[in-house]
Short mmCIF file of C-alpha atoms and ligand atoms in Angstrom, two decimals:
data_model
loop_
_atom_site.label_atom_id
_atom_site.label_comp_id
_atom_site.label_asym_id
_atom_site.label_seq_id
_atom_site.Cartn_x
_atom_site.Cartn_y
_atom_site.Cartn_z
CA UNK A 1 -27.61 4.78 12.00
CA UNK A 2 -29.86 7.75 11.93
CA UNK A 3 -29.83 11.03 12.18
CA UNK A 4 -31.48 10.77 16.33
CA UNK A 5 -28.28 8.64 17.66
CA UNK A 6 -26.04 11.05 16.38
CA UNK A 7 -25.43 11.64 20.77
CA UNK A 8 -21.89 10.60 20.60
CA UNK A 9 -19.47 11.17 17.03
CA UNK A 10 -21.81 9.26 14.86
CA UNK A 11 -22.34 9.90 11.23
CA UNK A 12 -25.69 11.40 9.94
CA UNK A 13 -26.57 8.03 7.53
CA UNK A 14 -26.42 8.68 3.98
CA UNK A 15 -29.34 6.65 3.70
CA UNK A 16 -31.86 7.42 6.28
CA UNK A 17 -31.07 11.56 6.03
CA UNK A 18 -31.04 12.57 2.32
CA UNK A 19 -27.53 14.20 1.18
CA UNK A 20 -29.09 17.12 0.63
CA UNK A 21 -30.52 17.94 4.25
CA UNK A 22 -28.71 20.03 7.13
CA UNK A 23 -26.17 21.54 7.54
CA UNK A 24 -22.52 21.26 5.61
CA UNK A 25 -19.92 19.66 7.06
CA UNK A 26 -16.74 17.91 5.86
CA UNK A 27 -18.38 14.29 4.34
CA UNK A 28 -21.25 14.34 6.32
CA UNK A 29 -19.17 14.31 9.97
CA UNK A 30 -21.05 15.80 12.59
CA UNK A 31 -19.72 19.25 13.85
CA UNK A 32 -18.09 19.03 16.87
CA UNK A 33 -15.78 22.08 17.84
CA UNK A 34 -15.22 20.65 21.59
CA UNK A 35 -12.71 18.35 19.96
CA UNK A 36 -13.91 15.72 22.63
CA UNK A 37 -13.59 11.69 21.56
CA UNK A 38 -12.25 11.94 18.11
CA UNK A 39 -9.70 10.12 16.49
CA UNK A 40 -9.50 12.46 12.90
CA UNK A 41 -10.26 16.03 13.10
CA UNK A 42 -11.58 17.56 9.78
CA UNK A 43 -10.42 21.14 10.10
CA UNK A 44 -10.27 24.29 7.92
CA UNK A 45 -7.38 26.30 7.65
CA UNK A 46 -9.08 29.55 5.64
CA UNK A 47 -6.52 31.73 4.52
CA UNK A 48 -4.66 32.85 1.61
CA UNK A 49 -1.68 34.84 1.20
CA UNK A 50 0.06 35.05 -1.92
CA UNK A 51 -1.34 32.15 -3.61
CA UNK A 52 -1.27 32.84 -7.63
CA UNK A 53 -4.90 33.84 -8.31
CA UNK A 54 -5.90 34.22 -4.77
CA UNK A 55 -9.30 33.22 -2.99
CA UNK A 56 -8.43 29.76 -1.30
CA UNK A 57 -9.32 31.16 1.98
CA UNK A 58 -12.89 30.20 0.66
CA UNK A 59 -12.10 26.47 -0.34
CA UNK A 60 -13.06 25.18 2.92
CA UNK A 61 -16.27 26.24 2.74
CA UNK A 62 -17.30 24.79 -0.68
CA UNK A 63 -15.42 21.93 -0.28
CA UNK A 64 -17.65 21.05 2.49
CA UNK A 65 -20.52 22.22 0.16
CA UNK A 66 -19.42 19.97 -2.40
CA UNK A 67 -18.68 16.65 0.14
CA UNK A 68 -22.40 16.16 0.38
CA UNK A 69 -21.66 14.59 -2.78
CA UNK A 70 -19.39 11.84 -1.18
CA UNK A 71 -21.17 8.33 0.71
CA UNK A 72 -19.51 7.23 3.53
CA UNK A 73 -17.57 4.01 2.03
CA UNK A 74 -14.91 4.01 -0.49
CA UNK A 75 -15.13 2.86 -3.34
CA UNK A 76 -12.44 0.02 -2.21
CA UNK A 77 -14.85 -0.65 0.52
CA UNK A 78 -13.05 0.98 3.48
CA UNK A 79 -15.62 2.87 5.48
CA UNK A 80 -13.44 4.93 7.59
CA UNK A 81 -16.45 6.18 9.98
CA UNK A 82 -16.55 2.54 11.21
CA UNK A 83 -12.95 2.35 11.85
CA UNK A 84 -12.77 5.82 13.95
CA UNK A 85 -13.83 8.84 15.34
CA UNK A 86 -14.21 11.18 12.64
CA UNK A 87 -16.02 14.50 13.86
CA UNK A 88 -15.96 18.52 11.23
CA UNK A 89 -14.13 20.79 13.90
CA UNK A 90 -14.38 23.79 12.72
CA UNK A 91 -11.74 26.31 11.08
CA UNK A 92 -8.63 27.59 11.97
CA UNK A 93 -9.01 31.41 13.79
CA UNK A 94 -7.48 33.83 11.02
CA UNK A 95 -6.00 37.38 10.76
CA UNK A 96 -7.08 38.58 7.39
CA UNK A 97 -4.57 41.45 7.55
CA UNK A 98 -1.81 39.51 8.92
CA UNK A 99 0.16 36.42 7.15
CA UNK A 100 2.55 35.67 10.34
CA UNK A 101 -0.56 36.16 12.72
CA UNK A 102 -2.19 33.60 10.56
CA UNK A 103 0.42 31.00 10.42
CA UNK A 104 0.37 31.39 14.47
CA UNK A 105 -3.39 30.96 14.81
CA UNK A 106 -2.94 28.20 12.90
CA UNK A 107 -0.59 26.00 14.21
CA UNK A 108 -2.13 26.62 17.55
CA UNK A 109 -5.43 25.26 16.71
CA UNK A 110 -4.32 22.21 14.82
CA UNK A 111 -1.41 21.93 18.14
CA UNK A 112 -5.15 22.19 20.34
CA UNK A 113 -6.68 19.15 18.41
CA UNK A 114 -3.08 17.38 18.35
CA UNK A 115 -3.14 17.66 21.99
CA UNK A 116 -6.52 15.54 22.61
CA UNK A 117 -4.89 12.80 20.85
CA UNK A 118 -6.42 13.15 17.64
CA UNK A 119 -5.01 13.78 14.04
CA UNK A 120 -6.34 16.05 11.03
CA UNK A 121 -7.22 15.85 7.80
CA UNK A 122 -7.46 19.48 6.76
CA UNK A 123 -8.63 21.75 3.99
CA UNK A 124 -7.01 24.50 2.90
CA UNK A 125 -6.49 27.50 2.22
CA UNK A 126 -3.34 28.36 0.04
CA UNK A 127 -0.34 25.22 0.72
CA UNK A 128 1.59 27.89 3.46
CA UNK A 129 -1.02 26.27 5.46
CA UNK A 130 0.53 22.63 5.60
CA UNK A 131 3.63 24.25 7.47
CA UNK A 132 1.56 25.68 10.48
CA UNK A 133 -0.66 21.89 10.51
CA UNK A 134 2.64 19.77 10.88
CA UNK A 135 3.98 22.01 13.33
CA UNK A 136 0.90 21.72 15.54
CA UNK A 137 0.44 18.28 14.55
CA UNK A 138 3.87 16.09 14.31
CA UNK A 139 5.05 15.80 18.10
CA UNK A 140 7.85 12.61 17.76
CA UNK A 141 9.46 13.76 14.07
CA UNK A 142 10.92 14.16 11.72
CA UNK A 143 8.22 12.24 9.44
CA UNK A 144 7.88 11.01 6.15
CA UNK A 145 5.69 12.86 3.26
CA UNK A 146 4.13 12.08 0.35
CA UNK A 147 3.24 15.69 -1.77
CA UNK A 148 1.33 16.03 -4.66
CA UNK A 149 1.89 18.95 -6.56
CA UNK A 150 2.69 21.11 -9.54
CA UNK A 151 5.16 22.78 -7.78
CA UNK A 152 8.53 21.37 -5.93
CA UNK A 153 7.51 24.21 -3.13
CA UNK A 154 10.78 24.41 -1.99
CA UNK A 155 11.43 27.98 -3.50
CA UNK A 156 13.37 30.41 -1.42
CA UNK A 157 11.21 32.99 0.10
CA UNK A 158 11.37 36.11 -1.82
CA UNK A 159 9.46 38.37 0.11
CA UNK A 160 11.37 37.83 3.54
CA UNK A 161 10.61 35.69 6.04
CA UNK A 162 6.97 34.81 4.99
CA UNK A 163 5.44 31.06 4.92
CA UNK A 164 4.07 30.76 1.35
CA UNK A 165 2.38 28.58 -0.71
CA UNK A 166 6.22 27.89 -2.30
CA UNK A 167 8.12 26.78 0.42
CA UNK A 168 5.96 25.05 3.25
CA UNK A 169 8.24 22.07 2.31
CA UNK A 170 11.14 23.36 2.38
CA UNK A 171 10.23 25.35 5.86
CA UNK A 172 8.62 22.17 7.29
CA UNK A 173 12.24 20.33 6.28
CA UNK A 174 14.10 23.48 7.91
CA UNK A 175 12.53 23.05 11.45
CA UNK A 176 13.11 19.10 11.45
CA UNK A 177 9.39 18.18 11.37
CA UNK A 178 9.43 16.21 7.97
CA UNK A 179 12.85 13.77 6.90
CA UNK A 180 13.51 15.08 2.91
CA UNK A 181 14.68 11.46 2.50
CA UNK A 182 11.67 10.11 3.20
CA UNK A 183 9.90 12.63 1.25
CA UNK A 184 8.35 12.21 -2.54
CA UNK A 185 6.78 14.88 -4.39
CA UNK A 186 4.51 14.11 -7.22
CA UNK A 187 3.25 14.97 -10.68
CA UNK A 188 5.57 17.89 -10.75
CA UNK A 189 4.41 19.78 -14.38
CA UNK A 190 3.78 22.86 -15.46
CA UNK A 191 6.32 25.49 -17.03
CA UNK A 192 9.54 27.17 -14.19
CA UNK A 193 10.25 30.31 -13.36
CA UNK A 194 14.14 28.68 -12.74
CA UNK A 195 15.78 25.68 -14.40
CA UNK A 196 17.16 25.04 -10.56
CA UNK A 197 14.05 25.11 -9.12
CA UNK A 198 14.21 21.28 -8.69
CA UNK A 199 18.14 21.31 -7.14
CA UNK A 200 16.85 21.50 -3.44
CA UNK A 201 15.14 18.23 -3.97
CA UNK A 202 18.27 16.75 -5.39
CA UNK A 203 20.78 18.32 -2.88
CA UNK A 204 18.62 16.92 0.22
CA UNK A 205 18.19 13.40 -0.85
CA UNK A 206 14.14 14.11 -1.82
CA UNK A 207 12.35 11.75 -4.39
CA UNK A 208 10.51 13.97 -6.90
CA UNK A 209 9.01 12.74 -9.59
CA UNK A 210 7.72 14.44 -12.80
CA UNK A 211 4.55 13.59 -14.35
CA UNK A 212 6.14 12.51 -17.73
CA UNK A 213 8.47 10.16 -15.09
CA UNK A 214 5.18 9.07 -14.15
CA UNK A 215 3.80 8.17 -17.44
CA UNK A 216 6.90 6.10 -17.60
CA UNK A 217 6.18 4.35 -14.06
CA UNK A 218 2.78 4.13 -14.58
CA UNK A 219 0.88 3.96 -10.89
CA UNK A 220 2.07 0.76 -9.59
CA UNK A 221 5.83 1.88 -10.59
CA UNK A 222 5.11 5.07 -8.44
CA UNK A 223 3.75 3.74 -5.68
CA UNK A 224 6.21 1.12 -5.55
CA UNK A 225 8.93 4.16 -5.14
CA UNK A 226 6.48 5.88 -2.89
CA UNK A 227 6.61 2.68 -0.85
CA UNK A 228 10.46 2.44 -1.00
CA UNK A 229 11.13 6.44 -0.39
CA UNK A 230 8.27 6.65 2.94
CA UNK A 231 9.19 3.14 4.12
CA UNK A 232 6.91 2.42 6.97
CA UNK A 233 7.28 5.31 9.30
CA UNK A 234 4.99 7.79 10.02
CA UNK A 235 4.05 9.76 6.74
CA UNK A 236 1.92 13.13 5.95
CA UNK A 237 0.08 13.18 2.59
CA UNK A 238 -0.14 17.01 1.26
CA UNK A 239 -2.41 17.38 -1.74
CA UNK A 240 -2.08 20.66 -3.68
CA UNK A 241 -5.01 20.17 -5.88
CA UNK A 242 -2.92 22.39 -9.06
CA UNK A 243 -1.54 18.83 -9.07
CA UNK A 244 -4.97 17.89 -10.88
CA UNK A 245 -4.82 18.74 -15.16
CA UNK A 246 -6.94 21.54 -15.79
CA UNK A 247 -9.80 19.46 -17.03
CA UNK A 248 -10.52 18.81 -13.23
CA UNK A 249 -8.85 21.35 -11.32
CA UNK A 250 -9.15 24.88 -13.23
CA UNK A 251 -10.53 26.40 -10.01
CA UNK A 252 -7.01 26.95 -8.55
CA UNK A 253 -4.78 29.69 -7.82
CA UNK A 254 -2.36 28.64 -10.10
CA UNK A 255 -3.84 26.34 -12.15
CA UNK A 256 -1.43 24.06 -14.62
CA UNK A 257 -2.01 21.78 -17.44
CA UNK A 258 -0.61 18.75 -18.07
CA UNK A 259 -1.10 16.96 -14.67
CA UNK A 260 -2.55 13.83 -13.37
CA UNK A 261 -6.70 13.11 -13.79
CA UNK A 262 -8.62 12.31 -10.98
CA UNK A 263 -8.86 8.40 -11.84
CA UNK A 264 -4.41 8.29 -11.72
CA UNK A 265 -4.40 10.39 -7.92
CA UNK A 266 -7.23 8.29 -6.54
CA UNK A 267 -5.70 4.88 -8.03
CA UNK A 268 -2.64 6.61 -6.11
CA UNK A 269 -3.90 7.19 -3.23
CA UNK A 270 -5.92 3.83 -3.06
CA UNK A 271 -2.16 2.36 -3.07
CA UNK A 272 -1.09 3.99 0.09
CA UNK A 273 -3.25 2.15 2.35
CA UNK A 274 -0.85 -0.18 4.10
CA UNK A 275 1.44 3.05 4.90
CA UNK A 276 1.66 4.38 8.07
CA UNK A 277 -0.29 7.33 7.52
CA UNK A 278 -1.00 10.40 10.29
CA UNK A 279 -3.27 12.96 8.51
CA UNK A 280 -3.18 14.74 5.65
CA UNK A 281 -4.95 18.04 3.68
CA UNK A 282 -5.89 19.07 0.90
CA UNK A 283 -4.86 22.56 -0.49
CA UNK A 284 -5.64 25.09 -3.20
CA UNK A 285 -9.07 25.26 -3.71
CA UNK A 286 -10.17 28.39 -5.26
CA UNK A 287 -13.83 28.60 -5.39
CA UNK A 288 -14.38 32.11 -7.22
CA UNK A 289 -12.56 30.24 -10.40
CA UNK A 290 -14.40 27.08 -9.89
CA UNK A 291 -17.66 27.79 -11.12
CA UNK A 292 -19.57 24.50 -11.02
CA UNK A 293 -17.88 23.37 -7.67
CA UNK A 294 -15.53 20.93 -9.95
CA UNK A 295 -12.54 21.51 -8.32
CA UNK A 296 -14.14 20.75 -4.68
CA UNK A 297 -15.76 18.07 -5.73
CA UNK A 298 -12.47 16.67 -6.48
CA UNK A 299 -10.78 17.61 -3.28
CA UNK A 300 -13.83 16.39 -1.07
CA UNK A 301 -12.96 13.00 -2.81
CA UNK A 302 -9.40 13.52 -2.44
CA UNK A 303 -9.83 14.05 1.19
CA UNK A 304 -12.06 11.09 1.51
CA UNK A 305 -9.50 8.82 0.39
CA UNK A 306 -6.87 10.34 3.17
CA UNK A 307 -9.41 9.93 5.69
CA UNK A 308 -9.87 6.50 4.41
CA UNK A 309 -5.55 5.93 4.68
CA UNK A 310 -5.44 7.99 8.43
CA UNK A 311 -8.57 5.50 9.90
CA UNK A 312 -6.57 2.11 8.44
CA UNK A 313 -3.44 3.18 9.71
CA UNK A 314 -5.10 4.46 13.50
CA UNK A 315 -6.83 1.13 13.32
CA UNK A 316 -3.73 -1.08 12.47
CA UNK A 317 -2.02 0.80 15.56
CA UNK A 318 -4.59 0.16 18.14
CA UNK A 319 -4.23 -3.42 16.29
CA UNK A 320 -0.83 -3.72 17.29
CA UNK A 321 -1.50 -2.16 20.73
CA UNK A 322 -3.85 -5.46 21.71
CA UNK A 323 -1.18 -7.88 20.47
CA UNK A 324 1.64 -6.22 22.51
CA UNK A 325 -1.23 -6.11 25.30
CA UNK A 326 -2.00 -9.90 24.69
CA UNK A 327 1.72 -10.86 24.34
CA UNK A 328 2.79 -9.64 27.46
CA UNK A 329 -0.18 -10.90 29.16
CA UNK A 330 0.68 -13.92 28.12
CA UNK A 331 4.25 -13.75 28.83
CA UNK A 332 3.65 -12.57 32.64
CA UNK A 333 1.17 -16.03 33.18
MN1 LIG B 401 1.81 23.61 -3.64
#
């Protein structure tokens, strides 16, 4: 496909329009604000508010920056622009000045692309910004989620009232849009402000596992309790890249040694495939502290995998739609 038949959602081919030319966009998609005909929305939610270091309202732009890096296949082989409509939609409106204002602009843009029909895959931003994205996005909840993360993020607001990168779980959990027993959080490292900071996961029935539990379980032992804990349901993946040791992932808000490399979340990910995945993000990215473009490297990849999980799962749907259709054609003969 070339660059010319790009009329429709098609993507610009790696091959016939060097990486390097045009525009960015979120792995090459072409930019299509209208929403119109797409089956995954790749959206930017830009802000940060009280986020460690700061500066994550910048991530989605050098994430897309950084995604010109990433072909259009897997490297499993699924090549998710095949299976579905994948289009960059833009960012998220913002209030720079205003954390509540920004949490509302939010929720109603991703609620605008939810309401065509289509899911997201989204960049962040600080992790607040997951709360606002499964509001707009989950319609027929509570769903399942799979979280990566240093942190539980299921800390009690201290500042009143606020969505923060600490407790979009536990806020998303509060309103009934995700089931904590069909949540797991993972690679959970890094030194505590509280020794109870983990008792919310335990006193709602949540899976969390630790990354020295997961040096014991090794991948296929976590996914097999990922598997077990989601079930097949409807799931969210959240990605907060601090999950990533520092080695990959120093440019961060509140960056943490000690967590997983990028070869143990991709395996991960690559293992979620048969799950009944809706959309996901990926969160964190910090580009003033992420000199080479490191860090968004890795979430561009991250967030190809996702897309990669959302298109199998939309395509095993529609899947099921034609044998229902075919079933009770047959039956009515
Ligand atoms: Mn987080």
């Amino acid at each position: 496909m070339s660059a010319s038949d790009a009329g429709g959602v098609h993507l610009v081919g790696d091959q016939a329009v060097s990486r390097f030319v045009g525009l960015s966009t979120f792995l090459h998609a072409p930019y299509q604000p209208d929403l119109q005909g797409i089956d995954i929305a790749l959206a930017g939610i830009p802000y940060d508010f009280q986020s460690g270091r700061g500066s994550a309202r910048l991530g989605p732009s050098q994430v897309r920056e950084m995604s010109r890096l990433v072909r259009q296949i897997t490297m499993g082989g699924v090549a998710p622009f095949e299976l579905c409509r994948i289009a960059d939609v833009g960012d998220s409106a913002t209030n720079p000045m205003d954390p509540r204002k920004s949490v509302e602009l939010a929720t109603e843009f991703v609620t605008r692309i939810a309401d065509t029909g289509a899911t997201v895959v989204a960049v962040g931003g600080d992790h607040g910004a997951t709360y606002p994205i499964l509001k707009g996005l989950v319609r027929n909840g509570p769903v399942g989620l799979i979280h990566f993360d240093a942190h539980p993020d299921t800390y009690d607001d201290p500042f009143g009232g606020f969505v923060t990168h600490g407790n979009a779980i536990r806020l998303a959990i509060e309103d009934g849009i995700v089931d904590p027993t069909r949540t797991i959080s993972l690679g959970i490292h890094g030194s505590r402000f509280i020794k109870t900071d983990r008792d919310y996961h335990a006193d709602h029935g949540m899976r969390l596992v630790t990354i020295d539990e997961f040096t014991q379980l090794g991948v296929e032992g976590t996914l097999e309790e990922v598997r077990r804990v989601v079930g097949e349901g409807p799931t969210y993946i959240t990605v907060d890249v601090d999950v990533l040791d520092t080695p990959f992932a120093m440019g961060t808000g509140s960056p943490e040694p000690g967590g997983f490399s990028m070869r143990e979340i991709l395996n991960l990910l690559r293992g979620m495939h048969g799950l009944d995945i809706i959309g996901g993000d990926v969160m964190e990215v910090a580009p003033p502290f992420d000199s080479d473009g490191q860090t968004a490297l890795c979430a561009a990849n991250i967030m190809h995998e996702i897309v990669a999980a959302t298109a199998l799962a939309i395509d095993r749907r529609r899947e099921s739609l034609v044998d229902a259709a075919t079933t009770a054609a047959s039956g009515a003969q």
